[in-house]
Coordinates of C-alpha atoms and ligand atoms in Angstrom, one line a residue:
M1 CA -17.9 16.5 -38.4
S2 CA -15.3 14.2 -37.1
I3 CA -13.0 16.8 -35.5
S4 CA -15.0 19.7 -34.0
N5 CA -14.4 23.3 -35.1
A6 CA -14.1 24.1 -31.4
L7 CA -10.9 22.2 -31.4
L8 CA -9.6 23.0 -35.0
S9 CA -10.1 26.7 -34.5
K10 CA -7.8 26.7 -31.4
L11 CA -4.8 25.2 -33.3
K12 CA -2.0 27.0 -35.1
D13 CA -1.5 23.9 -37.1
P14 CA -4.8 22.0 -37.4
S15 CA -3.1 19.1 -39.3
L16 CA -1.7 18.0 -35.9
V17 CA -5.1 16.6 -35.0
T18 CA -6.5 13.6 -36.8
D19 CA -9.6 11.4 -36.7
K20 CA -7.7 8.5 -38.3
A21 CA -5.9 5.6 -36.7
L22 CA -2.4 4.6 -38.0
I23 CA -1.5 1.1 -39.1
G24 CA 1.6 0.3 -41.1
G25 CA 2.0 3.9 -42.3
D26 CA -1.7 4.1 -43.5
W27 CA -4.0 6.6 -41.8
I28 CA -7.3 4.7 -41.6
A29 CA -10.5 6.6 -41.5
A30 CA -12.9 3.8 -40.9
G31 CA -12.6 0.5 -39.0
D32 CA -13.6 -2.9 -40.7
A33 CA -17.0 -2.9 -39.1
G34 CA -17.6 0.8 -39.8
K35 CA -18.1 1.5 -36.1
T36 CA -17.0 4.7 -34.5
F37 CA -16.8 6.3 -31.0
E38 CA -17.0 9.8 -29.7
V39 CA -14.4 11.7 -27.8
T40 CA -15.8 14.4 -25.5
N41 CA -14.5 17.4 -23.7
P42 CA -14.9 16.6 -20.0
S43 CA -15.3 20.3 -19.2
T44 CA -18.3 20.8 -21.5
G45 CA -19.5 17.4 -22.4
D46 CA -19.3 18.5 -26.1
V47 CA -18.2 15.9 -28.7
I48 CA -14.8 17.0 -30.1
A49 CA -14.0 14.0 -32.4
V50 CA -15.4 10.8 -33.8
L51 CA -12.8 8.0 -34.4
P52 CA -12.8 4.5 -35.8
D53 CA -13.7 1.9 -33.3
M54 CA -11.3 -0.8 -34.3
N55 CA -11.5 -4.5 -33.5
R56 CA -9.2 -7.4 -32.8
A57 CA -8.5 -8.2 -36.5
E58 CA -7.3 -4.6 -37.0
A59 CA -5.1 -4.9 -33.9
S60 CA -3.6 -8.0 -35.5
R61 CA -2.9 -6.2 -38.7
A62 CA -1.1 -3.5 -36.8
I63 CA 1.0 -6.2 -35.1
D64 CA 1.8 -7.7 -38.5
A65 CA 2.9 -4.2 -39.8
A66 CA 5.0 -3.7 -36.7
H67 CA 6.6 -7.1 -37.0
V68 CA 7.8 -6.3 -40.6
A69 CA 9.0 -2.8 -39.8
Q70 CA 10.8 -3.8 -36.6
K71 CA 13.3 -6.0 -38.5
V72 CA 14.4 -3.1 -40.7
W73 CA 14.4 -0.5 -37.8
A74 CA 16.5 -2.8 -35.6
R75 CA 19.2 -2.8 -38.3
K76 CA 19.7 1.0 -38.1
T77 CA 22.5 2.2 -36.0
G78 CA 21.8 3.7 -32.6
K79 CA 22.9 7.0 -34.0
E80 CA 20.4 6.8 -36.8
R81 CA 17.5 6.1 -34.4
A82 CA 18.7 8.9 -32.1
A83 CA 18.5 11.4 -35.0
V84 CA 14.8 10.6 -35.5
L85 CA 14.0 10.9 -31.8
R86 CA 15.9 14.2 -31.6
K87 CA 13.9 15.5 -34.5
L88 CA 10.7 14.4 -32.8
Y89 CA 11.8 16.1 -29.6
D90 CA 12.3 19.3 -31.4
L91 CA 8.9 19.0 -33.1
M92 CA 7.2 18.3 -29.8
V93 CA 8.7 21.4 -28.3
A94 CA 8.0 23.6 -31.3
N95 CA 4.3 22.4 -31.3
A96 CA 3.9 22.3 -27.5
D97 CA 1.1 24.9 -27.5
D98 CA -1.0 22.9 -30.0
L99 CA -0.3 19.6 -28.4
A100 CA -1.3 21.1 -25.0
T101 CA -4.5 22.4 -26.5
I102 CA -5.4 19.0 -27.8
L103 CA -4.6 17.5 -24.4
T104 CA -6.6 20.0 -22.5
I105 CA -9.7 19.7 -24.7
E106 CA -9.8 15.9 -24.5
M107 CA -8.6 15.4 -20.9
G108 CA -9.6 18.6 -19.0
K109 CA -6.4 19.5 -17.2
P110 CA -5.5 23.2 -17.2
F111 CA -3.6 24.4 -20.3
A112 CA -0.4 25.3 -18.3
E113 CA -0.3 21.9 -16.8
A114 CA -1.0 20.3 -20.2
K115 CA 1.9 22.2 -21.6
G116 CA 4.1 20.9 -18.7
E117 CA 3.0 17.4 -19.6
I118 CA 4.0 17.9 -23.3
L119 CA 7.5 19.1 -22.3
Y120 CA 7.7 16.2 -19.8
G121 CA 6.8 13.7 -22.5
A122 CA 9.3 15.3 -24.8
S123 CA 12.0 15.0 -22.2
Y124 CA 11.7 11.2 -22.4
V125 CA 12.0 11.4 -26.2
E126 CA 15.1 13.5 -25.9
W127 CA 16.6 11.3 -23.1
F128 CA 16.0 7.9 -24.9
G129 CA 17.2 9.4 -28.2
E130 CA 20.5 10.0 -26.4
E131 CA 20.4 6.5 -24.8
A132 CA 19.9 4.9 -28.2
K133 CA 23.7 5.3 -28.8
R134 CA 24.6 3.7 -25.4
V135 CA 22.9 0.2 -25.5
Y136 CA 26.2 -1.3 -24.3
G137 CA 27.1 -4.9 -23.9
D138 CA 29.8 -6.5 -21.8
T139 CA 32.7 -8.9 -21.9
I140 CA 33.3 -11.6 -19.3
P141 CA 36.6 -13.4 -18.7
G142 CA 36.2 -16.9 -20.2
H143 CA 35.7 -19.8 -17.8
Q144 CA 38.1 -22.0 -19.9
P145 CA 41.4 -21.0 -21.6
D146 CA 39.8 -21.2 -25.1
K147 CA 36.6 -19.4 -24.3
R148 CA 35.7 -15.7 -24.9
I149 CA 32.4 -14.5 -23.5
I150 CA 30.5 -11.5 -24.9
V151 CA 27.2 -10.1 -23.8
I152 CA 25.1 -8.2 -26.3
R153 CA 21.7 -6.4 -25.8
Q154 CA 19.2 -6.6 -28.6
P155 CA 15.7 -5.1 -29.0
V156 CA 12.9 -7.3 -27.6
G157 CA 11.0 -6.9 -30.9
V158 CA 7.3 -5.9 -31.2
V159 CA 6.0 -4.0 -28.1
A160 CA 2.4 -3.4 -27.4
A161 CA 1.4 -0.3 -25.2
I162 CA -1.8 0.4 -23.4
T163 CA -2.0 3.8 -21.9
P164 CA -4.4 5.8 -19.7
W165 CA -6.3 9.0 -20.0
N166 CA -4.6 10.9 -17.1
F167 CA -1.4 11.7 -19.0
P168 CA -2.3 10.9 -22.6
N169 CA 1.0 12.3 -24.0
A170 CA 3.7 11.6 -21.4
M171 CA 2.6 8.0 -20.5
L172 CA 2.8 7.0 -24.1
A173 CA 6.0 9.0 -24.9
R174 CA 7.9 7.3 -22.1
K175 CA 7.0 3.9 -23.5
F176 CA 7.4 4.8 -27.1
A177 CA 10.8 6.5 -26.7
P178 CA 12.8 3.7 -25.1
A179 CA 11.2 1.1 -27.3
V180 CA 12.0 2.9 -30.5
A181 CA 15.5 3.9 -29.2
A182 CA 16.2 0.2 -28.5
G183 CA 15.1 -0.9 -32.0
C184 CA 11.7 -2.2 -31.2
A185 CA 8.4 -1.4 -33.1
M186 CA 5.3 -0.4 -31.2
I187 CA 1.5 -0.8 -31.5
S188 CA -0.4 1.3 -29.1
K189 CA -3.9 1.6 -27.8
P190 CA -4.6 4.8 -26.1
A191 CA -7.5 5.2 -23.6
A192 CA -10.8 5.8 -25.5
E193 CA -11.3 9.0 -23.5
T194 CA -8.1 10.5 -24.8
P195 CA -6.8 9.1 -28.2
L196 CA -6.1 12.4 -29.9
S197 CA -2.9 13.1 -28.0
A198 CA -1.5 9.7 -29.1
L199 CA -2.5 10.3 -32.7
S200 CA -0.8 13.8 -32.6
L201 CA 2.4 12.1 -31.4
A202 CA 2.2 9.7 -34.3
V203 CA 1.7 12.6 -36.7
L204 CA 4.9 14.2 -35.4
A205 CA 6.8 10.9 -35.4
E206 CA 6.0 10.5 -39.1
R207 CA 7.2 14.1 -39.7
A208 CA 10.4 13.3 -37.8
G209 CA 11.1 10.5 -40.3
L210 CA 10.1 7.4 -38.3
P211 CA 9.6 4.7 -40.9
A212 CA 6.1 3.4 -41.6
G213 CA 5.0 0.6 -39.2
V214 CA 7.5 1.3 -36.4
F215 CA 4.7 3.1 -34.5
N216 CA 1.1 2.2 -34.9
V217 CA -2.0 3.6 -33.1
V218 CA -5.1 1.4 -32.9
T219 CA -8.2 3.4 -31.7
S220 CA -10.9 1.4 -30.1
K221 CA -13.6 1.5 -27.4
D222 CA -13.3 -2.2 -27.0
S223 CA -10.2 -2.4 -24.9
P224 CA -10.7 -5.9 -23.6
S225 CA -10.6 -7.3 -27.2
I226 CA -7.6 -5.3 -28.2
G227 CA -5.9 -6.3 -24.9
K228 CA -6.5 -10.0 -25.8
E229 CA -4.9 -9.6 -29.1
F230 CA -1.9 -7.7 -27.6
T231 CA -1.3 -10.5 -25.1
E232 CA -2.2 -13.6 -27.1
N233 CA -0.5 -12.7 -30.5
E234 CA 2.8 -14.4 -30.5
K235 CA 4.5 -11.7 -32.5
V236 CA 4.1 -9.4 -29.5
R237 CA 7.1 -9.9 -27.3
K238 CA 6.4 -7.3 -24.6
L239 CA 3.4 -5.5 -23.2
T240 CA 3.8 -2.2 -21.4
F241 CA 0.8 -0.9 -19.5
T242 CA -0.1 2.1 -17.3
G243 CA -3.4 2.0 -15.6
S244 CA -5.3 0.3 -12.8
T245 CA -4.0 -2.7 -10.8
E246 CA -7.2 -4.5 -11.7
V247 CA -6.6 -4.3 -15.4
G248 CA -2.8 -5.0 -15.0
R249 CA -3.8 -8.2 -13.3
I250 CA -6.0 -9.2 -16.2
L251 CA -3.3 -8.5 -18.7
M252 CA -0.7 -10.4 -16.7
R253 CA -3.0 -13.5 -16.6
Q254 CA -3.7 -13.2 -20.4
G255 CA 0.0 -12.9 -21.2
A256 CA 0.9 -15.9 -19.0
D257 CA 0.4 -18.5 -21.7
Q258 CA 3.2 -17.1 -23.8
I259 CA 5.3 -15.9 -20.8
M260 CA 5.0 -12.3 -22.0
K261 CA 7.4 -9.8 -20.8
L262 CA 5.5 -7.1 -18.9
G263 CA 6.1 -3.5 -17.9
L264 CA 3.3 -2.5 -15.5
E265 CA 2.8 0.9 -13.9
L266 CA -0.3 0.4 -11.8
G267 CA -2.2 2.0 -9.0
G268 CA -0.7 3.8 -6.0
N269 CA -1.9 4.8 -2.5
A270 CA 0.9 7.2 -1.8
P271 CA 1.5 8.2 1.9
F272 CA 2.6 11.8 2.5
I273 CA 4.1 12.1 6.0
V274 CA 4.8 15.3 7.8
F275 CA 6.9 15.0 11.0
D276 CA 7.0 17.5 13.8
D277 CA 10.4 18.7 12.8
A278 CA 9.5 19.5 9.2
D279 CA 9.4 22.9 7.6
I280 CA 5.6 23.1 7.7
D281 CA 5.3 25.8 4.9
A282 CA 7.5 23.7 2.6
A283 CA 5.4 20.6 3.5
V284 CA 2.2 22.5 2.6
E285 CA 3.7 23.5 -0.7
G286 CA 4.7 19.9 -1.4
A287 CA 1.3 18.6 -0.5
M288 CA -0.3 21.1 -2.9
I289 CA 1.8 19.7 -5.7
S290 CA 1.6 16.1 -4.8
K291 CA -2.1 16.0 -3.9
Y292 CA -3.7 18.4 -6.4
R293 CA -1.5 17.9 -9.5
N294 CA -3.9 16.9 -12.3
N295 CA -6.8 17.4 -9.9
G296 CA -5.6 14.4 -7.9
Q297 CA -5.8 12.1 -10.9
T298 CA -2.2 10.8 -10.8
C299 CA -0.9 7.5 -9.6
V300 CA 1.8 9.2 -7.6
C301 CA -0.6 11.7 -6.0
A302 CA -0.6 11.8 -2.2
N303 CA -3.6 9.7 -1.2
R304 CA -3.1 9.6 2.6
L305 CA -1.6 12.6 4.5
Y306 CA -0.1 11.6 7.9
V307 CA 0.6 14.5 10.1
Q308 CA 2.3 14.3 13.5
S309 CA 0.3 15.5 16.4
G310 CA 2.5 18.5 17.2
V311 CA 2.0 20.1 13.8
Y312 CA -1.4 18.6 12.8
D313 CA -3.6 21.7 13.5
A314 CA -1.1 24.2 12.0
F315 CA -0.6 22.0 8.9
A316 CA -4.4 21.5 8.4
R317 CA -5.1 25.2 8.7
K318 CA -2.3 26.2 6.3
L319 CA -3.2 23.5 3.8
A320 CA -6.9 24.5 3.8
E321 CA -5.9 28.2 3.4
K322 CA -3.8 27.3 0.3
V323 CA -6.4 25.0 -1.2
S324 CA -9.1 27.6 -0.8
A325 CA -7.2 29.8 -3.2
M326 CA -7.4 27.2 -6.0
K327 CA -9.6 28.1 -9.0
V328 CA -11.8 25.3 -10.4
G329 CA -12.8 25.6 -14.1
D330 CA -12.4 24.9 -17.8
G331 CA -8.7 24.3 -18.5
F332 CA -8.6 27.1 -21.0
E333 CA -9.7 29.7 -18.5
A334 CA -6.9 31.9 -17.2
G335 CA -5.8 31.1 -13.7
V336 CA -7.5 27.8 -13.4
S337 CA -5.7 25.2 -11.3
A338 CA -8.2 22.4 -11.2
G339 CA -10.1 21.1 -14.2
P340 CA -13.0 18.6 -14.3
L341 CA -12.7 15.0 -13.3
I342 CA -12.5 12.6 -16.2
D343 CA -16.0 11.1 -16.0
R344 CA -19.1 10.4 -13.8
K345 CA -17.6 7.3 -12.3
A346 CA -14.6 9.2 -11.1
L347 CA -16.8 11.9 -9.5
A348 CA -18.9 9.2 -7.9
K349 CA -15.8 7.6 -6.4
V350 CA -14.7 10.9 -4.9
E351 CA -18.1 11.5 -3.4
E352 CA -18.2 7.9 -2.0
H353 CA -14.9 8.3 -0.3
I354 CA -15.9 11.6 1.3
A355 CA -19.3 10.2 2.4
D356 CA -17.7 7.1 3.9
A357 CA -15.1 9.2 5.8
V358 CA -17.7 11.6 7.1
S359 CA -20.0 8.8 8.2
K360 CA -17.1 7.4 10.3
G361 CA -16.2 10.7 12.0
A362 CA -14.0 12.7 9.6
A363 CA -14.7 16.5 9.3
V364 CA -14.8 18.4 6.1
A365 CA -12.4 21.3 6.6
L366 CA -12.9 22.6 3.0
G367 CA -14.8 21.6 -0.1
G368 CA -16.5 18.2 0.1
K369 CA -19.0 18.5 -2.7
P370 CA -19.5 19.0 -6.5
D371 CA -18.5 22.5 -7.6
A372 CA -21.3 25.0 -8.2
R373 CA -20.6 25.1 -11.9
G374 CA -21.9 21.4 -12.1
G375 CA -20.7 18.9 -14.7
L376 CA -17.6 17.0 -13.7
F377 CA -16.2 19.8 -11.5
F378 CA -15.5 19.0 -7.8
E379 CA -14.4 21.3 -5.0
P380 CA -10.8 20.8 -3.8
T381 CA -11.3 19.1 -0.5
V382 CA -9.5 18.8 2.8
L383 CA -10.7 16.2 5.4
T384 CA -9.5 16.2 9.0
G385 CA -9.8 13.5 11.7
V386 CA -9.4 10.7 9.2
T387 CA -8.7 7.2 10.5
R388 CA -7.5 3.9 9.2
D389 CA -11.0 2.3 9.0
M390 CA -12.1 4.7 6.2
K391 CA -12.0 3.9 2.5
V392 CA -9.5 6.7 1.8
A393 CA -7.0 4.7 3.9
R394 CA -7.1 1.7 1.5
E395 CA -8.2 2.8 -1.9
E396 CA -6.8 5.2 -4.4
T397 CA -9.3 8.2 -4.5
F398 CA -8.0 9.6 -7.8
G399 CA -9.5 13.0 -7.1
P400 CA -8.9 16.3 -5.2
V401 CA -9.3 15.1 -1.7
A402 CA -6.6 15.5 1.0
P403 CA -7.4 13.2 4.0
L404 CA -5.4 14.2 7.0
F405 CA -4.5 11.3 9.5
R406 CA -3.0 12.1 12.9
F407 CA 0.0 10.1 14.2
D408 CA 2.3 10.2 17.2
T409 CA 5.4 8.0 16.6
E410 CA 7.7 7.1 13.8
D411 CA 7.0 3.4 14.1
E412 CA 3.3 4.0 14.1
V413 CA 3.4 6.0 10.9
I414 CA 5.7 3.6 9.1
E415 CA 3.4 0.8 9.9
M416 CA 0.4 2.7 8.6
A417 CA 2.2 3.9 5.5
N418 CA 3.3 0.4 4.5
N419 CA -0.1 -1.2 5.3
T420 CA -1.3 -1.4 1.7
E421 CA -0.8 -3.7 -1.2
F422 CA 0.5 -0.7 -3.2
G423 CA 4.1 0.4 -3.4
L424 CA 4.5 3.2 -6.0
A425 CA 5.3 6.7 -4.6
S426 CA 5.7 8.0 -1.0
Y427 CA 6.7 11.3 0.4
F428 CA 7.8 12.7 3.8
Y429 CA 9.0 15.9 5.3
A430 CA 11.5 16.0 8.2
R431 CA 14.8 17.7 9.1
D432 CA 16.6 15.2 11.3
V433 CA 19.2 13.5 9.1
S434 CA 19.1 10.1 10.9
K435 CA 15.4 10.0 10.7
I436 CA 15.5 10.9 7.0
F437 CA 17.6 7.8 6.3
R438 CA 15.6 5.5 8.6
V439 CA 12.3 6.5 7.2
A440 CA 13.5 6.4 3.5
E441 CA 14.8 2.9 4.0
A442 CA 11.7 1.7 5.9
L443 CA 9.1 2.9 3.3
E444 CA 8.1 0.0 1.0
Y445 CA 7.8 2.0 -2.1
G446 CA 9.6 2.3 -5.5
M447 CA 10.0 6.0 -5.1
V448 CA 10.4 8.3 -2.0
G449 CA 10.2 12.1 -2.2
I450 CA 12.0 13.6 0.8
N451 CA 11.1 17.2 1.5
T452 CA 9.6 17.4 -2.0
G453 CA 6.2 16.7 -3.5
L454 CA 7.4 16.3 -7.1
I455 CA 9.6 13.3 -8.0
S456 CA 8.9 12.9 -11.7
T457 CA 11.7 13.4 -14.1
E458 CA 13.0 11.5 -17.1
V459 CA 16.5 11.1 -15.5
A460 CA 15.2 8.9 -12.6
P461 CA 13.7 5.4 -12.6
F462 CA 9.9 5.7 -12.3
G463 CA 8.1 2.6 -11.0
G464 CA 6.6 0.6 -8.2
I465 CA 6.9 -2.5 -6.1
K466 CA 4.2 -4.8 -4.6
Q467 CA 1.0 -4.6 -6.6
S468 CA 2.0 -1.2 -8.1
G469 CA 3.7 -3.0 -10.9
Q470 CA 7.1 -4.0 -12.3
G471 CA 9.7 -2.5 -14.5
R472 CA 11.1 1.1 -14.5
E473 CA 10.5 4.0 -16.9
G474 CA 13.0 6.7 -17.6
S475 CA 16.7 6.9 -16.5
K476 CA 19.6 4.8 -17.6
Y477 CA 17.6 1.7 -16.4
G478 CA 14.6 2.4 -18.6
I479 CA 16.0 1.0 -21.8
D480 CA 16.5 -2.4 -20.0
D481 CA 12.8 -3.1 -20.3
Y482 CA 13.1 -3.0 -24.1
V483 CA 16.2 -5.1 -24.7
E484 CA 17.0 -8.8 -24.2
M485 CA 20.4 -9.9 -23.1
K486 CA 22.2 -12.5 -25.2
Y487 CA 25.5 -14.1 -24.3
L488 CA 27.9 -15.3 -26.9
C489 CA 30.3 -18.1 -26.0
L490 CA 33.2 -18.3 -28.4
S491 CA 35.8 -21.0 -28.6
I492 CA 39.0 -19.9 -30.2
Ligands
LIG1 N1 -1.5 4.2 -12.7 C1 -2.1 5.1 -13.3 O1 -1.5 5.9 -13.9 C2 -3.6 5.0 -13.5 C3 -4.4 4.5 -12.5 N2 -5.7 4.5 -12.7 C4 -6.5 3.9 -11.6 O2 -7.5 3.1 -12.1 C5 -8.8 3.6 -11.8 C6 -9.7 3.4 -13.0 O3 -9.3 4.2 -14.1 P1 -9.5 3.6 -15.5 O4 -9.3 4.6 -16.6 O5 -10.8 2.9 -15.6 O6 -8.2 2.6 -15.6 P2 -8.0 1.4 -16.5 O7 -7.0 0.5 -15.9 O8 -9.4 0.7 -16.7 O9 -7.6 2.0 -17.9 C7 -6.3 2.2 -18.3 C8 -6.1 1.7 -19.8 O10 -6.4 0.3 -19.9 C9 -7.4 0.1 -20.9 N3 -8.2 -1.1 -20.5 C10 -9.2 -1.1 -19.7 N4 -9.6 -2.4 -19.5 C11 -8.8 -3.2 -20.3 C12 -8.7 -4.6 -20.6 N5 -9.6 -5.5 -20.1 N6 -7.8 -5.0 -21.5 C13 -6.9 -4.1 -22.0 N7 -6.9 -2.8 -21.8 C14 -7.9 -2.3 -20.9 C15 -8.1 1.4 -20.9 O11 -8.8 1.5 -22.2 P3 -10.2 2.3 -22.2 O12 -10.2 3.4 -21.3 O13 -10.3 2.6 -23.6 O14 -11.2 1.2 -21.8 C16 -7.0 2.4 -20.8 O15 -6.3 2.5 -22.0 C17 -8.6 5.1 -11.5 O16 -9.6 5.6 -10.6 C18 -7.2 5.0 -10.8 O17 -7.4 4.6 -9.5 C19 -6.3 4.9 -13.8 C20 -5.5 5.5 -14.8 C21 -4.1 5.6 -14.7
LIG2 O1 0.8 7.0 -14.0 C1 0.4 8.2 -13.7 O2 -0.6 8.4 -13.1 C2 1.2 9.3 -14.3 C3 2.4 9.5 -13.6 C4 2.9 10.9 -14.0 C5 4.3 11.1 -13.6 O3 5.2 10.6 -14.2 O4 4.5 11.7 -12.6

C-alpha cells in the first residue's frame, strides 16, 4: 500500500493522487537511498500514503532539469504560457472536489473549507495566466541626443519553492503561477505532512500541457538538506518560502553567499481591534472568520483581539455564543467547522499558551482543553482578561484560541498592536471615518482589514513587513517577484 484505499475510494478520479515525486517529467517511485516516509490523516492518525524520502542529490537533479526546461519555456510567448495556465485553472475547477478530498485527508481542514482553498489556489492560476500577457517594459527619454533607453523584464530563471502544510494547495499555487507565467521553471518541496496536494497540482499541470521540467516536486522528510541545496545551488536564482520566521531566517542566511533573491511569507501576530463605535455583530462575524479559519492555523489569523472597554463585555459574550456553536470533528463529517490541529507539537503549543494566560490571571470563557473526542482535536477557546505579559501577546498561537485584551484609548491600542516584531495582517472595526484613516495608517502591517475579517484574494498584494517577510504574492505586483529588470542603452 502506498496510497491507502481510504483515500482512493473517496476520489472520482483516483489517478489524481500519486505516491511518486516528479523530476524532469519523470514520476519517481523510489528515492536514491530507497528511503520512504509516511503521510498520515491528522483526524485519525491513519497512514494514507508512503512517499519517496529524497535527498540533496535528487534535489540537485531536479534543479538541473528545471534549468534546462526553463530556457525553452522562457522563449514561449506570454500568450502561449497563458493558455497552459488557463487550462490548468479549468482542470483545477473541474476536479475541485477530488483536490479538496486529498487536501482534507492529509491536512484535516473541513471539506468545504478545503474546496474553498482549491478555488482560491485556482484563482491565482487564472490571474497570473492573464498577467503572463502583460509583463510590460518601459521606454525612458535618452539622457543624450543619440541615446534611446528601453527597459525589459525577463524571467529570473529557476525558482525554488518551499511551502507549508496549512494551505498545501493555495500557497504553492500562488508561487507556481506567477513563476510559470513569467517564464521561470520551478522546483518545489512541499511540507512532509502534506505533499499529496502538491503532487496533484503537478498531475494536473502535466495534463494542462506544461512541458516536462518546468515544474518539479521533490518529496522529502529531510527539509534542512533540501533547503541547503535550494539555497546553495547557483542554478537557483530565487527562493520563495512560506512558513515560520525561524526557518525563513535560516534560509535567508543560507542564501546570503549567492545573494539569492528571496520571497518570504513568514509568521504573523495579527491584532484584531474592536472600537467602541464598531458594529459589534459585524465585528463578531469578522472575528469568527479571522480567528477560526483553518482552526486558527493561518498566518493571517487574528492572534490578539483588542476590545475597547465600552463594548468589551458585550463582544466577549456574543463571540463566546457564536464560538460555542462551532462543531469540531473529522473534516469529512457534515457541518464540521473545526478539524484537528496538524500535530502533537501544535496541540502542545495551544495548551501552553492557555496555561500561561490562565496562570497570569486570564479566564477561560469557553473551551480551553482538548476536545472529548481526543486525538488532535481541541475545543475552540475564548479567553478574557488577557494582558500583555502573557505569551499569547507575543507569540503566534496557530490554534483556535481567541484572547481578548481590554483597552481604553486609540493611542494605547496602536502601541500594543504595533509592539511586535511581526507585521503581516491586522484588522479593526470602527465607524468614524477619521479614525479609520488614522488607525489604518498607523498600523505597521502589510495588510489591514477594515470592518472585515477576510482580506485574502488573488487581486490584492499579500505580504508582510518587519519580520513577517518580504515580497508580495498576488495582484499586478505579484509578477514582479519573478522578473528581473534589464535596461538597454542604445546609441543610434
Ligand atoms: N506563515 C505561514 O503561513 C506559516 C507559519 N507557520 C508558523 O510556524 C510554526 C511552526 O510550523 P512549521 O510547520 O514547523 O513551520 P516551518 O517553517 O518549520 O515549515 C514550513 C516549511 O518549511 C520546511 N522547512 C522546515 N525547516 C526547514 C529548513 N531548515 N530548511 C528548509 N525548509 C525547512 C518545512 O518542511 P517539513 O515540514 O517537511 O519539515 C515546510 O515545508 C507554526 O506554529 C506557525 O506559527 C507555519 C506554517 C505556515
Ligand atoms: O500563509 C498562510 O498562513 C496562509 C495564508 C492564507 C491566505 O492567503 O489567506
